[in-house]
C-alpha positions in Angstrom: -11.6 44.9 -16.1 -14.4 44.8 -13.6 -18.1 44.2 -14.3 -18.9 47.4 -12.4 -16.9 49.4 -15.1 -18.9 47.8 -17.8 -22.2 48.7 -16.0 -21.0 52.3 -15.7 -20.0 52.4 -19.4 -23.5 51.1 -20.5 -25.2 53.6 -18.3 -23.2 56.5 -19.8 -23.8 55.4 -23.4 -27.6 54.9 -22.8 -27.9 58.3 -21.0 -25.8 60.1 -23.5 -24.4 62.2 -20.7 -21.9 61.7 -17.8 -24.0 63.9 -15.5 -27.3 62.1 -16.2 -25.6 58.7 -15.9 -24.0 59.8 -12.6 -27.4 60.8 -11.2 -29.0 57.5 -12.3 -26.1 55.5 -10.7 -26.0 57.6 -7.6 -22.3 58.2 -7.9 -20.3 61.4 -8.1 -19.7 62.6 -11.7 -15.8 62.9 -11.2 -15.8 59.3 -10.0 -17.8 58.1 -13.0 -15.5 60.1 -15.3 -12.5 58.4 -13.7 -14.0 54.9 -14.2 -14.6 55.6 -17.9 -11.1 56.9 -18.5 -9.7 53.9 -16.7 -11.7 51.5 -18.9 -10.4 53.3 -22.0 -6.8 52.9 -20.8 -7.4 49.2 -20.1 -8.8 48.6 -23.6 -6.4 50.9 -25.3 -9.0 52.8 -27.3 -11.3 55.8 -27.0 -14.9 54.8 -26.2 -16.7 58.2 -26.4 -16.5 61.5 -28.3 -17.1 64.2 -25.8 -18.9 67.6 -26.5 -20.7 70.3 -24.6 -24.0 68.6 -25.2 -22.9 65.1 -23.9 -21.1 62.0 -25.2 -21.3 60.0 -28.4 -20.0 56.4 -28.6 -17.1 55.7 -31.0 -17.1 52.6 -33.3 -15.2 50.8 -30.5 -17.7 52.1 -28.0 -20.6 50.7 -30.0 -18.8 47.3 -30.3 -18.1 47.2 -26.5 -21.7 48.1 -25.8 -22.9 44.9 -27.6 -20.3 42.7 -26.0 -20.7 44.2 -22.5 -24.5 43.7 -22.5 -24.0 40.1 -23.5 -21.3 39.6 -20.9 -23.4 41.1 -18.1 -26.4 39.0 -19.1 -24.2 35.9 -18.9 -22.9 36.9 -15.5 -26.4 37.5 -14.2 -27.6 34.1 -15.5 -24.6 32.4 -14.0 -25.3 34.0 -10.6 -28.9 32.8 -10.7 -27.9 29.2 -11.6 -25.5 29.1 -8.7 -28.1 30.5 -6.3 -30.6 27.8 -7.5 -28.1 25.0 -7.4 -28.8 22.3 -4.7 -26.8 22.6 -1.5 -25.3 19.1 -1.8 -27.0 16.0 -3.2 -30.7 15.9 -4.0 -33.1 13.0 -4.3 -35.1 10.4 -2.5 -33.6 7.6 -0.5 -35.4 4.7 1.2 -33.9 3.1 4.3 -35.1 -0.2 5.7 -34.3 -0.9 9.4 -35.6 -3.4 12.0 -38.2 -1.6 14.0 -36.4 -1.9 17.4 -33.2 -0.5 16.1 -35.1 2.2 14.1 -36.5 3.7 17.3 -33.0 4.2 18.7 -30.9 5.1 15.6 -33.1 6.9 13.0 -34.0 9.9 15.0 -30.4 11.3 15.2 -29.8 10.2 11.6 -32.8 12.0 10.1 -32.3 15.1 12.2 -28.7 15.4 11.1 -29.6 14.8 7.4 -32.2 17.6 7.7 -29.5 20.0 8.7 -26.6 18.8 6.4 -28.6 17.7 3.3 -32.0 19.4 3.3 -32.6 18.4 -0.3 -32.5 14.7 0.4 -35.9 13.1 1.2 -35.6 10.0 3.3 -38.3 7.4 3.5 -38.2 4.7 6.2 -39.3 1.1 6.3 -39.2 0.0 9.9 -40.5 -3.6 10.2 -39.5 -7.1 11.1 -36.0 -8.1 10.1 -37.5 -10.6 7.6 -39.4 -7.7 6.0 -36.4 -5.5 5.9 -34.5 -8.2 4.0 -37.5 -8.6 1.7 -37.6 -4.9 0.9 -33.9 -5.0 0.0 -34.3 -8.0 -2.3 -37.3 -6.5 -4.0 -35.4 -3.2 -4.5 -37.9 -1.2 -2.5 -35.2 0.2 -0.3 -31.8 1.7 -1.2 -30.1 0.9 2.2 -30.9 -1.8 4.7 -29.7 -3.1 8.0 -30.1 -6.9 8.0 -30.0 -9.1 11.1 -27.6 -12.0 11.2 -27.6 -12.2 7.4 -24.1 -11.9 5.9 -24.9 -13.0 2.4 -27.9 -12.2 0.1 -27.7 -12.7 -3.6 -27.7 -9.4 -5.4 -26.8 -7.3 -2.3 -23.5 -5.9 -1.2 -23.5 -6.8 2.5 -21.0 -5.5 5.1 -20.7 -6.0 8.9 -22.2 -3.0 10.6 -22.6 -3.6 14.4 -23.0 -6.3 17.0 -25.1 -6.1 20.1 -25.7 -8.3 23.1 -29.0 -9.8 24.2 -30.5 -9.3 27.6 -33.1 -10.8 29.8 -35.4 -8.1 31.3 -38.3 -8.3 33.8 -39.8 -7.6 37.2 -37.9 -9.6 39.8 -39.8 -8.6 42.9 -38.4 -11.2 45.3 -34.9 -11.2 43.8 -34.9 -14.9 43.0 -33.7 -14.3 39.4 -31.0 -11.8 40.5 -29.7 -14.5 42.8 -29.1 -16.7 39.8 -26.9 -14.1 38.1 -23.2 -13.7 38.3 -21.2 -10.5 38.2 -18.9 -10.3 35.2 -15.2 -10.5 35.8 -14.9 -7.3 33.8 -15.7 -7.0 30.1 -13.4 -4.7 28.2 -15.0 -2.1 26.0 -14.7 -2.8 22.3 -12.4 -0.5 20.4 -14.3 2.7 19.5 -16.9 2.5 22.3 -17.3 3.8 25.8 -16.5 1.8 28.8 -18.8 -1.3 28.9 -21.7 -1.2 31.4 -21.1 -3.8 34.0 -24.4 -5.7 34.0 -25.0 -9.0 35.8 -25.0 -12.1 33.6 -27.5 -14.9 33.4 -26.7 -18.3 31.8 -29.1 -19.1 28.9 -30.2 -22.3 30.7 -31.5 -20.3 33.6 -33.2 -17.7 31.3 -35.0 -20.5 29.4 -36.7 -21.7 32.6 -38.1 -18.3 33.5 -41.7 -17.4 32.6 -41.2 -15.9 29.2 -43.1 -13.3 27.3 -42.1 -13.7 23.7 -43.0 -12.8 20.1 -44.1 -15.4 17.6 -41.7 -17.3 15.4 -41.9 -14.7 12.7 -39.6 -12.5 14.8 -35.9 -12.9 14.6 -35.4 -12.7 18.4 -37.8 -15.6 19.0 -36.1 -17.6 16.3 -32.7 -17.0 17.8 -33.8 -17.9 21.3 -35.5 -21.1 20.0 -32.4 -22.1 18.0 -30.2 -21.7 21.0 -32.6 -23.7 23.2 -32.7 -26.5 20.7 -28.9 -26.5 20.4 -28.7 -27.0 24.2 -31.6 -29.4 24.4 -33.7 -27.1 26.5 -37.4 -26.3 26.6 -38.6 -22.7 26.8 -41.1 -21.7 29.5 -43.3 -19.5 27.3 -46.3 -18.1 29.2 -47.4 -15.3 26.8 -46.9 -15.0 23.1 -47.8 -11.8 21.2 -46.6 -10.1 18.0 -47.2 -6.6 19.3 -44.0 -5.0 20.9 -46.3 -2.8 22.9 -48.2 -5.7 24.4 -44.9 -7.6 25.1 -43.6 -4.5 27.0 -46.9 -4.0 28.8 -46.9 -7.7 30.0 -43.4 -7.7 31.4 -43.8 -4.3 33.0 -46.9 -5.7 34.7 -44.7 -8.5 36.1 -46.3 -11.2 33.9 -42.9 -12.6 32.8 -39.5 -11.9 31.4 -38.5 -11.2 27.9 -35.3 -11.2 25.7 -34.3 -7.7 24.5 -31.5 -6.6 22.3 -29.2 -3.8 23.4 -30.8 -1.3 21.0 -34.1 -1.6 22.9 -32.6 -1.2 26.4 -33.9 2.3 26.7 -37.4 0.9 26.9 -36.5 -2.4 28.6 -37.4 -1.5 32.2 -38.2 1.5 34.4 -35.1 0.8 36.6 -34.9 0.1 40.3 -33.8 -2.8 42.3 -36.8 -4.9 41.5 -36.2 -4.8 37.8 -33.7 -7.2 36.3 -31.6 -6.5 33.2 -29.0 -9.2 32.7 -26.7 -10.1 29.8 -27.4 -13.6 28.4 -24.3 -15.8 28.5 -23.3 -19.5 28.1 -23.6 -19.0 25.2 -23.4 -15.2 24.7 -26.5 -14.3 22.9 -25.9 -11.5 20.3 -27.3 -10.0 17.1 -25.1 -8.8 14.2 -26.3 -6.2 11.8 -25.1 -6.0 8.3 -25.3 -2.9 6.0 -26.8 -3.8 2.7 -27.0 -2.0 -0.6 -27.8 -3.3 -4.1 -24.7 -4.7 -5.7 -25.8 -4.0 -9.2 -25.2 -0.3 -9.0 -23.0 2.3 -7.3 -24.9 4.4 -4.7 -25.9 7.8 -6.1 -24.7 10.9 -4.3 -27.9 11.1 -2.2 -27.8 7.5 -1.1 -24.1 7.8 -0.3 -24.7 10.9 1.8 -27.4 9.0 3.8 -25.2 6.0 4.2 -22.3 8.2 5.5 -24.5 9.9 8.1 -25.9 6.5 9.2 -22.5 5.1 9.7 -21.2 8.1 11.5 -24.1 8.5 13.8 -23.9 4.8 14.7 -20.2 5.2 15.4 -20.9 8.2 17.7 -23.8 6.4 19.5 -21.7 3.4 20.3 -18.7 5.4 21.3 -20.8 7.5 23.7 -22.3 4.4 25.3 -25.8 5.2 24.3 -25.9 1.9 22.3 -24.2 -1.0 24.0 -22.8 -2.5 20.9 -19.6 -3.1 19.0 -19.0 -1.0 15.8 -17.9 -3.3 13.0 -18.2 -1.3 9.8 -14.9 -1.0 8.0 -13.3 -3.9 9.8 -11.8 -6.7 7.7 -13.5 -10.0 7.5 -13.4 -13.2 5.5 -15.8 -12.8 2.6 -19.0 -14.8 2.9 -20.0 -17.2 0.2 -23.5 -18.3 -0.8 -23.0 -21.6 1.0 -22.3 -19.9 4.3 -25.2 -17.5 4.6 -26.4 -17.0 8.1 -29.9 -18.1 9.0 -32.5 -15.3 8.7 
């Protein structure tokens, strides 16, 4: 039995005539008559008494009229509900990401989410790594990327990606380039494009350069100072500013060199022989990002969708070579304990 047959039946009953119903439905009367006869055969009962003045419903016809109207109404309501149903998850999700990484990663992530999950609203906290961690601890964010922090009470923390650190600056006379060594050949990590062969500069050499650095509130400065202290070295800091724009302006003006993570390499230097970009080695300076979510609850569908896109876009970006990093998400590791938390 088709819904169309029921609509035709209702039209005939309400018009009281096959010819008038055919005109209202814009169908040929023989075709309409055939549909009514087919319906009577399917139901095994006569629905109309026919006469020269029109048609009159039988008792079965009157019962079907009531049932058919209810059925068609339910079908219409069902169609409207399905048409109004969200196309995938719906809701608001807040993502907290260190500001240097946010400038590289979040554009592709948000653009893709707009296409694939238009009913998810994403709010972004891009700040210092310390503030990203604070936002997660205070439950102001649903997803966070923490820097060198593999354990936080109340958070589910998983390795996400690891990137190298570089020294960048204007090397007009080539003296710093002369201190670098060419790598023997670094193999690309599994799942990423061939590694860019950049020159390498020992940390001890980098520490003696005129440095343009952020204050100690920044994780990069803290990491550089810890490494210098471990090696018993003094840093030659000539400019200290919290503004990333001021730092960039200073080293672009040739006022000094700075340490930059791989995620910021797109803004590190304008290129050219006079501009140095060298990987920091002895020891290898690197940052590890951890994907954090509240451990007290399972991610809702919207949060899970955002997390899936974040992970997939990161994988693509690393595989394409756009981000010089190693993708870690999903790799097995030894679980961290509260006593082995990394320094923030």
